[in-house]
């Protein structure tokens, strides 16, 4: 059974930094794209950053230049380094991974439980 376990959220002042981690575990054959989404109260879930298995990245315009994404393929883990945080970055951040499981015939999308990031002004 595949699980995505997130860590690293919390409360930080504007201008501060946080690092989120997400580890995928279970009977995983291969991890394709991995990424982070966020959802603020009253808003739709939106893509924050995404990274392919070969390291190609893309970011939401609102976080370009402030956030970086990286991954450890050997550990099926993805990281989100968030710098120069702003109050508008406050949201629940969800890890997403497209994974090929041992008994699966194709890739499937999996989600973490979410971690709260709160940026105070």
mmCIF file of C-alpha atoms in Angstrom:
data_model
loop_
_atom_site.group_PDB
_atom_site.id
_atom_site.type_symbol
_atom_site.label_atom_id
_atom_site.label_comp_id
_atom_site.label_asym_id
_atom_site.label_seq_id
_atom_site.Cartn_x
_atom_site.Cartn_y
_atom_site.Cartn_z
ATOM 1 C CA UNK A 1 0.000 0.000 0.000
ATOM 2 C CA UNK A 2 1.486 3.298 -1.108
ATOM 3 C CA UNK A 3 1.658 6.204 1.312
ATOM 4 C CA UNK A 4 2.906 9.768 0.976
ATOM 5 C CA UNK A 5 4.053 11.221 4.283
ATOM 6 C CA UNK A 6 4.660 14.954 4.482
ATOM 7 C CA UNK A 7 6.572 16.940 7.050
ATOM 8 C CA UNK A 8 7.974 20.404 7.601
ATOM 9 C CA UNK A 9 4.959 22.676 7.765
ATOM 10 C CA UNK A 10 4.438 25.221 10.493
ATOM 11 C CA UNK A 11 4.174 28.873 11.440
ATOM 12 C CA UNK A 12 6.733 31.367 10.196
ATOM 13 C CA UNK A 13 6.991 35.142 9.939
ATOM 14 C CA UNK A 14 6.907 36.873 6.597
ATOM 15 C CA UNK A 15 10.317 36.743 4.972
ATOM 16 C CA UNK A 16 11.173 33.469 6.645
ATOM 17 C CA UNK A 17 11.788 30.016 5.227
ATOM 18 C CA UNK A 18 10.398 26.525 5.541
ATOM 19 C CA UNK A 19 11.325 23.219 3.951
ATOM 20 C CA UNK A 20 8.677 20.623 3.207
ATOM 21 C CA UNK A 21 9.470 16.961 2.670
ATOM 22 C CA UNK A 22 7.344 14.186 1.247
ATOM 23 C CA UNK A 23 8.392 10.553 1.269
ATOM 24 C CA UNK A 24 6.581 7.917 -0.761
ATOM 25 C CA UNK A 25 6.636 4.423 0.648
ATOM 26 C CA UNK A 26 5.209 1.063 -0.306
ATOM 27 C CA UNK A 27 5.638 -1.322 -3.206
ATOM 28 C CA UNK A 28 6.785 1.339 -5.672
ATOM 29 C CA UNK A 29 8.417 0.355 -8.923
ATOM 30 C CA UNK A 30 9.053 3.865 -10.194
ATOM 31 C CA UNK A 31 8.113 7.445 -9.387
ATOM 32 C CA UNK A 32 7.400 9.728 -12.294
ATOM 33 C CA UNK A 33 6.514 13.371 -11.619
ATOM 34 C CA UNK A 34 6.306 14.539 -8.018
ATOM 35 C CA UNK A 35 5.140 17.885 -6.801
ATOM 36 C CA UNK A 36 3.385 20.159 -4.396
ATOM 37 C CA UNK A 37 -0.031 21.748 -4.520
ATOM 38 C CA UNK A 38 -1.650 24.104 -2.047
ATOM 39 C CA UNK A 39 -5.133 25.101 -1.056
ATOM 40 C CA UNK A 40 -5.988 28.254 0.840
ATOM 41 C CA UNK A 41 -9.358 28.686 2.579
ATOM 42 C CA UNK A 42 -12.083 29.393 0.054
ATOM 43 C CA UNK A 43 -9.795 28.795 -2.910
ATOM 44 C CA UNK A 44 -9.182 25.958 -5.303
ATOM 45 C CA UNK A 45 -6.186 23.693 -5.010
ATOM 46 C CA UNK A 46 -3.359 24.987 -7.192
ATOM 47 C CA UNK A 47 -0.029 23.693 -8.422
ATOM 48 C CA UNK A 48 2.951 25.169 -6.601
ATOM 49 C CA UNK A 49 5.863 23.248 -8.091
ATOM 50 C CA UNK A 50 6.506 20.019 -9.917
ATOM 51 C CA UNK A 51 9.579 17.989 -10.824
ATOM 52 C CA UNK A 52 9.914 15.105 -13.254
ATOM 53 C CA UNK A 53 12.046 12.025 -12.674
ATOM 54 C CA UNK A 54 14.732 13.587 -14.884
ATOM 55 C CA UNK A 55 14.728 16.815 -12.889
ATOM 56 C CA UNK A 56 12.703 19.123 -15.105
ATOM 57 C CA UNK A 57 10.840 21.607 -12.943
ATOM 58 C CA UNK A 58 7.978 24.042 -13.275
ATOM 59 C CA UNK A 59 6.610 26.543 -10.809
ATOM 60 C CA UNK A 60 3.566 28.695 -10.278
ATOM 61 C CA UNK A 61 4.332 32.279 -11.264
ATOM 62 C CA UNK A 62 3.595 33.417 -7.728
ATOM 63 C CA UNK A 63 6.489 31.399 -6.263
ATOM 64 C CA UNK A 64 9.132 31.678 -8.990
ATOM 65 C CA UNK A 65 12.414 32.911 -7.593
ATOM 66 C CA UNK A 66 11.376 32.125 -4.020
ATOM 67 C CA UNK A 67 10.676 28.378 -3.985
ATOM 68 C CA UNK A 68 12.824 25.512 -5.201
ATOM 69 C CA UNK A 69 11.894 21.877 -5.645
ATOM 70 C CA UNK A 70 14.193 18.874 -5.580
ATOM 71 C CA UNK A 71 13.942 15.126 -5.234
ATOM 72 C CA UNK A 72 15.875 12.093 -4.127
ATOM 73 C CA UNK A 73 14.941 9.331 -6.557
ATOM 74 C CA UNK A 74 16.580 6.618 -4.460
ATOM 75 C CA UNK A 75 14.312 7.529 -1.542
ATOM 76 C CA UNK A 76 11.236 8.509 -3.570
ATOM 77 C CA UNK A 77 11.279 11.782 -1.692
ATOM 78 C CA UNK A 78 10.491 15.291 -2.884
ATOM 79 C CA UNK A 79 11.408 18.529 -1.152
ATOM 80 C CA UNK A 80 10.062 22.061 -1.369
ATOM 81 C CA UNK A 81 12.329 24.821 -0.112
ATOM 82 C CA UNK A 82 10.280 27.948 0.494
ATOM 83 C CA UNK A 83 12.133 31.234 0.997
ATOM 84 C CA UNK A 84 10.944 34.818 1.351
ATOM 85 C CA UNK A 85 7.571 33.574 2.477
ATOM 86 C CA UNK A 86 4.589 35.886 2.247
ATOM 87 C CA UNK A 87 1.251 35.842 4.081
ATOM 88 C CA UNK A 88 -0.419 34.892 0.802
ATOM 89 C CA UNK A 89 1.579 31.634 0.842
ATOM 90 C CA UNK A 90 -0.546 30.520 3.785
ATOM 91 C CA UNK A 91 -2.330 27.312 2.823
ATOM 92 C CA UNK A 92 -2.452 23.577 3.289
ATOM 93 C CA UNK A 93 0.293 22.099 1.135
ATOM 94 C CA UNK A 94 -0.286 18.684 -0.441
ATOM 95 C CA UNK A 95 2.307 16.374 -1.891
ATOM 96 C CA UNK A 96 1.432 14.639 -5.140
ATOM 97 C CA UNK A 97 3.230 11.795 -6.859
ATOM 98 C CA UNK A 98 2.615 9.775 -9.987
ATOM 99 C CA UNK A 99 3.740 6.290 -9.087
ATOM 100 C CA UNK A 100 3.935 2.866 -10.630
ATOM 101 C CA UNK A 101 3.086 0.269 -8.016
ATOM 102 C CA UNK A 102 4.188 -3.371 -8.172
ATOM 103 C CA UNK A 103 0.718 -4.823 -8.785
ATOM 104 C CA UNK A 104 -0.542 -1.956 -10.928
ATOM 105 C CA UNK A 105 -0.840 -1.948 -14.706
ATOM 106 C CA UNK A 106 -0.057 1.739 -14.976
ATOM 107 C CA UNK A 107 0.896 4.931 -13.189
ATOM 108 C CA UNK A 108 -1.518 6.382 -10.656
ATOM 109 C CA UNK A 109 -1.689 9.673 -8.791
ATOM 110 C CA UNK A 110 -1.285 9.649 -5.019
ATOM 111 C CA UNK A 111 -1.761 12.446 -2.491
ATOM 112 C CA UNK A 112 -0.388 13.186 0.929
ATOM 113 C CA UNK A 113 -2.568 14.178 3.866
ATOM 114 C CA UNK A 114 -1.528 17.823 3.699
ATOM 115 C CA UNK A 115 0.590 20.010 5.935
ATOM 116 C CA UNK A 116 -0.344 23.488 7.123
ATOM 117 C CA UNK A 117 1.897 26.417 6.300
ATOM 118 C CA UNK A 118 1.018 29.693 8.000
ATOM 119 C CA UNK A 119 2.914 32.902 7.288
ATOM 120 C CA UNK A 120 2.280 35.764 9.667
ATOM 121 C CA UNK A 121 2.693 39.384 8.656
#
